[in-house]
Short mmCIF file of C-alpha atoms and ligand atoms in Angstrom, two decimals:
data_model
loop_
_atom_site.label_atom_id
_atom_site.label_comp_id
_atom_site.label_asym_id
_atom_site.label_seq_id
_atom_site.Cartn_x
_atom_site.Cartn_y
_atom_site.Cartn_z
CA MET A 585 65.61 203.14 -1.09
CA ALA A 586 65.30 206.69 0.24
CA GLU A 587 67.07 206.16 3.58
CA GLY A 588 70.22 204.91 1.87
CA TYR A 589 71.81 201.54 1.43
CA PHE A 590 73.82 201.17 4.61
CA ALA A 591 72.16 199.87 7.75
CA ASN A 592 73.91 198.19 10.64
CA ASP A 593 71.01 195.84 11.37
CA GLU A 594 69.27 192.72 10.06
CA THR A 595 68.26 194.53 6.83
CA ARG A 596 71.89 195.02 5.83
CA ALA A 597 72.33 192.11 3.42
CA GLU A 598 69.04 192.85 1.64
CA ARG A 599 70.00 196.50 1.19
CA VAL A 600 73.44 195.57 -0.15
CA ARG A 601 71.91 193.14 -2.62
CA ALA A 602 69.39 195.80 -3.74
CA LEU A 603 72.25 198.25 -4.19
CA PHE A 604 74.24 195.96 -6.48
CA ASP A 605 71.16 194.81 -8.40
CA THR A 606 70.46 198.51 -9.06
CA ILE A 607 73.94 199.64 -10.07
CA ALA A 608 74.99 196.49 -11.99
CA PRO A 609 74.51 198.01 -15.47
CA ARG A 610 76.82 200.95 -14.69
CA TYR A 611 79.09 199.27 -12.12
CA ASP A 612 82.15 198.77 -14.35
CA PHE A 613 81.94 202.22 -15.90
CA ILE A 614 81.72 204.00 -12.53
CA ASN A 615 84.46 201.80 -11.08
CA ASP A 616 86.80 203.00 -13.83
CA LEU A 617 85.78 206.60 -13.37
CA GLN A 618 85.94 206.87 -9.59
CA SER A 619 89.28 205.06 -9.39
CA LEU A 620 90.71 206.81 -12.49
CA TRP A 621 90.98 203.30 -14.01
CA LEU A 622 93.39 202.33 -11.21
CA HIS A 623 91.25 199.50 -9.85
CA ARG A 624 92.41 197.46 -12.85
CA ARG A 625 96.01 197.85 -11.70
CA TRP A 626 95.10 196.94 -8.10
CA LYS A 627 93.33 193.81 -9.28
CA LYS A 628 96.40 192.89 -11.37
CA ARG A 629 98.46 193.20 -8.20
CA LEU A 630 96.00 190.87 -6.45
CA ILE A 631 96.41 188.30 -9.23
CA THR A 632 100.21 188.60 -9.09
CA LEU A 633 100.12 187.94 -5.35
CA ALA A 634 97.67 185.05 -5.84
CA ASN A 635 100.07 183.60 -8.42
CA PRO A 636 97.64 181.05 -9.87
CA THR A 637 99.00 178.21 -11.94
CA ALA A 638 97.24 176.08 -14.53
CA GLY A 639 94.77 173.65 -13.03
CA GLN A 640 94.71 175.17 -9.56
CA ARG A 641 91.26 175.58 -8.05
CA ALA A 642 90.43 179.23 -7.37
CA LEU A 643 87.36 180.76 -5.78
CA ASP A 644 86.46 184.43 -6.17
CA LEU A 645 83.85 185.38 -3.58
CA CYS A 646 81.68 188.48 -4.09
CA CYS A 647 82.83 188.21 -7.70
CA GLY A 648 80.54 190.97 -8.99
CA THR A 649 80.93 191.47 -12.73
CA GLY A 650 83.86 189.07 -12.80
CA ASP A 651 87.10 191.09 -13.12
CA VAL A 652 89.10 188.91 -10.72
CA ALA A 653 87.49 185.60 -11.74
CA LEU A 654 88.28 186.31 -15.41
CA ALA A 655 91.89 187.23 -14.61
CA LEU A 656 92.36 184.04 -12.57
CA ALA A 657 90.90 181.99 -15.41
CA ALA A 658 93.19 183.73 -17.93
CA ARG A 659 96.11 182.34 -15.89
CA GLY A 660 94.75 178.81 -16.32
CA ALA A 661 93.06 178.34 -12.96
CA ASP A 662 89.85 176.39 -12.63
CA VAL A 663 87.64 179.20 -11.32
CA THR A 664 84.39 179.47 -9.39
CA GLY A 665 82.89 182.93 -8.92
CA MET A 666 80.16 183.48 -6.35
CA ASP A 667 77.92 186.47 -5.68
CA PHE A 668 74.45 187.02 -4.24
CA SER A 669 73.36 189.62 -6.81
CA GLN A 670 71.88 187.99 -9.90
CA ALA A 671 72.31 191.21 -11.90
CA MET A 672 76.06 191.28 -11.18
CA LEU A 673 76.40 187.55 -11.94
CA ASP A 674 74.59 187.97 -15.26
CA ARG A 675 77.13 190.57 -16.32
CA ALA A 676 80.00 188.35 -15.19
CA SER A 677 78.68 185.39 -17.19
CA ALA A 678 78.20 187.57 -20.28
CA ARG A 679 81.87 188.61 -20.08
CA ASP A 680 83.10 184.99 -19.81
CA LYS A 681 83.24 184.37 -23.57
CA ASN A 682 84.86 180.91 -23.21
CA LYS A 683 82.31 179.86 -20.59
CA SER A 684 85.21 178.47 -18.60
CA ILE A 685 84.18 179.86 -15.20
CA THR A 686 81.50 178.46 -12.91
CA PHE A 687 79.48 181.47 -11.77
CA THR A 688 77.11 180.65 -8.98
CA LYS A 689 74.67 182.50 -6.76
CA GLY A 690 75.34 182.27 -3.06
CA ASP A 691 76.09 184.00 0.22
CA ALA A 692 79.78 184.51 0.89
CA MET A 693 79.21 184.03 4.62
CA GLU A 694 77.57 180.66 4.14
CA THR A 695 78.51 178.98 0.88
CA ASP A 696 77.57 175.43 0.03
CA LEU A 697 81.15 174.75 -1.09
CA PRO A 698 83.20 171.88 0.35
CA ASP A 699 85.80 172.20 3.12
CA ASN A 700 89.51 172.47 2.23
CA HIS A 701 88.82 172.66 -1.51
CA PHE A 702 90.47 175.71 -3.10
CA ASP A 703 94.16 176.48 -3.68
CA ILE A 704 93.33 180.19 -3.87
CA VAL A 705 90.42 182.18 -2.44
CA THR A 706 90.08 185.85 -3.38
CA MET A 707 87.64 188.54 -2.33
CA ALA A 708 87.88 191.98 -3.94
CA TYR A 709 85.79 194.78 -2.45
CA GLY A 710 83.50 192.22 -0.86
CA LEU A 711 84.39 191.79 2.80
CA ARG A 712 83.43 195.37 3.74
CA ASN A 713 79.92 194.64 2.45
CA LEU A 714 79.23 191.60 4.57
CA ALA A 715 76.93 191.86 7.58
CA ASP A 716 79.60 190.01 9.58
CA PHE A 717 83.11 190.25 8.15
CA GLU A 718 84.44 187.67 10.63
CA ALA A 719 81.86 185.14 9.40
CA GLY A 720 83.13 185.91 5.88
CA LEU A 721 86.73 185.24 6.93
CA ARG A 722 85.72 181.97 8.64
CA GLU A 723 83.99 180.85 5.45
CA ILE A 724 86.97 181.79 3.28
CA HIS A 725 89.22 179.87 5.66
CA ARG A 726 86.93 176.82 5.71
CA VAL A 727 86.90 176.38 1.92
CA THR A 728 90.64 177.02 1.47
CA LYS A 729 92.95 173.98 1.26
CA PRO A 730 95.65 173.67 3.91
CA GLY A 731 98.60 175.52 2.36
CA GLY A 732 96.22 177.50 0.12
CA ARG A 733 96.33 181.29 -0.26
CA ILE A 734 93.74 183.79 0.90
CA LEU A 735 93.68 187.30 -0.59
CA VAL A 736 91.40 190.17 0.37
CA LEU A 737 91.49 193.44 -1.59
CA ASP A 738 89.44 196.35 -0.28
CA PHE A 739 89.40 200.02 0.64
CA GLY A 740 91.81 200.64 3.46
CA LYS A 741 92.25 203.16 6.23
CA PRO A 742 95.46 205.17 5.75
CA THR A 743 97.32 205.80 8.99
CA PHE A 744 98.76 209.19 7.91
CA THR A 745 96.02 211.54 9.20
CA PRO A 746 96.08 214.29 6.51
CA TRP A 747 95.99 211.69 3.73
CA ARG A 748 93.16 209.79 5.45
CA TRP A 749 91.18 213.03 5.79
CA LEU A 750 91.68 213.90 2.12
CA TYR A 751 90.81 210.42 0.94
CA PHE A 752 87.72 210.10 3.17
CA THR A 753 86.58 213.52 1.95
CA TYR A 754 86.89 212.28 -1.65
CA LEU A 755 84.81 209.19 -0.78
CA LYS A 756 82.25 211.28 1.08
CA ILE A 757 81.78 214.07 -1.45
CA ALA A 758 83.15 213.26 -4.92
CA VAL A 759 82.16 209.59 -5.16
CA PRO A 760 78.42 210.15 -4.37
CA LEU A 761 78.52 212.94 -6.95
CA PHE A 762 79.65 210.42 -9.61
CA GLY A 763 76.78 208.20 -8.46
CA LYS A 764 74.32 211.05 -8.79
CA ILE A 765 75.51 212.09 -12.24
CA PHE A 766 76.00 208.68 -13.83
CA CYS A 767 73.53 206.47 -11.92
CA ARG A 768 71.05 209.05 -10.63
CA ASP A 769 71.70 207.42 -7.27
CA ALA A 770 74.01 209.33 -4.90
CA PRO A 771 73.16 207.07 -1.87
CA ALA A 772 74.48 204.02 -3.75
CA TYR A 773 77.90 205.63 -3.83
CA ALA A 774 77.68 207.34 -0.42
CA TYR A 775 77.53 203.71 0.76
CA ILE A 776 81.28 203.23 0.12
CA HIS A 777 82.26 205.74 2.77
CA GLU A 778 79.53 204.58 5.19
CA SER A 779 80.51 200.93 4.91
CA LEU A 780 84.21 201.75 5.27
CA GLU A 781 83.54 203.63 8.51
CA HIS A 782 82.01 200.44 9.96
CA TYR A 783 84.77 198.16 8.64
CA PRO A 784 87.99 197.43 10.54
CA ALA A 785 89.93 197.44 7.25
CA GLN A 786 93.43 196.05 6.84
CA GLN A 787 94.36 195.76 10.53
CA GLY A 788 91.08 194.06 11.48
CA VAL A 789 91.34 191.66 8.55
CA ASP A 790 94.93 190.83 9.47
CA LYS A 791 93.90 190.18 13.09
CA GLY A 792 90.98 188.01 11.95
CA LEU A 793 93.23 185.93 9.69
CA ARG A 794 95.78 185.45 12.48
CA GLU A 795 92.99 184.39 14.86
CA LEU A 796 92.05 181.74 12.31
CA ASP A 797 95.62 180.51 12.72
CA CYS A 798 96.70 181.52 9.22
CA CYS A 799 100.40 181.96 8.60
CA ASP A 800 102.46 184.36 6.44
CA CYS A 801 99.90 187.12 7.03
CA THR A 802 100.93 190.30 5.22
CA ILE A 803 99.33 193.63 4.40
CA HIS A 804 100.16 195.17 1.02
CA LYS A 805 99.45 198.89 0.98
CA ILE A 806 98.48 200.71 -2.18
CA LEU A 807 98.38 204.53 -2.37
CA GLY A 808 99.51 204.90 1.21
CA GLY A 809 96.90 202.47 2.53
CA ALA A 810 93.90 203.87 0.64
CA MET A 811 93.62 200.37 -0.81
CA THR A 812 95.05 197.26 0.78
CA ILE A 813 95.54 193.61 -0.02
CA ASN A 814 95.64 191.21 2.93
CA VAL A 815 97.38 187.96 2.09
CA ALA A 816 97.55 184.85 4.26
CA VAL A 817 98.20 181.13 3.97
CA LYS A 818 96.03 178.49 5.65
CA GLN A 819 98.17 176.34 7.95
CA LYS A 820 98.99 172.86 6.67
C1 SAM B 2009 81.92 196.23 -4.68
S1 SAM B 2009 81.34 194.80 -5.48
C2 SAM B 2009 82.86 194.00 -5.91
C3 SAM B 2009 82.74 193.17 -7.14
C4 SAM B 2009 84.05 192.59 -7.68
N1 SAM B 2009 84.65 191.69 -6.73
C5 SAM B 2009 85.01 193.69 -8.06
O1 SAM B 2009 86.04 193.80 -7.40
O2 SAM B 2009 84.72 194.44 -8.98
C6 SAM B 2009 80.78 193.82 -4.13
C7 SAM B 2009 80.06 192.56 -4.56
O3 SAM B 2009 79.83 191.77 -3.39
C8 SAM B 2009 78.57 191.15 -3.52
N2 SAM B 2009 78.14 190.76 -2.17
C9 SAM B 2009 77.95 191.55 -1.10
N3 SAM B 2009 77.58 190.82 -0.03
C10 SAM B 2009 77.57 189.52 -0.43
C11 SAM B 2009 77.30 188.30 0.21
N4 SAM B 2009 76.94 188.24 1.50
N5 SAM B 2009 77.41 187.16 -0.50
C12 SAM B 2009 77.75 187.18 -1.82
N6 SAM B 2009 78.00 188.32 -2.49
C13 SAM B 2009 77.92 189.49 -1.81
C14 SAM B 2009 77.71 192.20 -4.19
O4 SAM B 2009 76.57 191.66 -4.79
C15 SAM B 2009 78.69 192.81 -5.18
O5 SAM B 2009 78.63 192.17 -6.43
#
C-alpha cells in the first residue's frame, strides 16, 4: 500500500484492516519496543480501573492480539473479544491457552451483540482507528448494561505544548523507523501519528461519552497525557 495506510475517506476501514493483517506477526514485539514495554503497565491500569469480578460479562472491542481480553479473563470475567482483522484474532486465540475467551470477527462500529449486555466494555488503542469514532462510542454504549463501565485507552494529546511537540516528534520520526527496521513497513507505523492527528483524543471522547448521557466520566492521564484512559458509567 504505497500511499500509506491512513485515508480520511471510504477506503479507511479497508486500509486499517490491511495494516493490521500485515503487521500482526510482529505487532506484540513492536508494541513492546516502541513503548519501552510500558504499554503492559498502561493496560494493567485499564484493568484496575475496569475492576472486573468473577462472572461479570466483559467485552473487549478491537481486541487485537488479546492483551486486554486475556487480562480480563485472568480476573474471572466472562470475556468476548472482537476485532475485524483475522490475523490479529488468530494470534489472540493462540494465546488463549484455556480457550476461555470467545474471540469473534466483527466491526466495532456495528457489532451483532445484544443491547445492554456487558458489565464492562473496553477498547484499547481501537477508537482512533475507527472511520467514525462517535459511531464506535454509540455502539459501546448500546451493548453496555445500565450501570456498566466503559473504558477507552488510547494515545492522547498532551496539553503542555513542549511535551506535545516532543512526543509527536517521537511518533512522527522514531516510531516509523521502528516499523521500517522491524517490519520493513515505515508507513504502517507512520499511521499512528497520522491517525492521532485526526482523532479528538481524550477531550473528544469525554465529550462523546457525556453526550451519550454517561455519568462519572473521568480522564486518567498517563505520562502527562501522552496516553489516556477515559472511564464512564452508563446511566441506570
Ligand atoms: C492498535 S490495535 C490494538 C489492539 C489491542 N487492543 C491492543 O491494545 O494491543 C487496533 C486493533 O483494532 C482493530 N480494528 C480497527 N478498526 C476496527 C473495526 N472497525 N472493528 C473491529 N476492529 C477494528 C484492528 O484490527 C487492530 O487489531
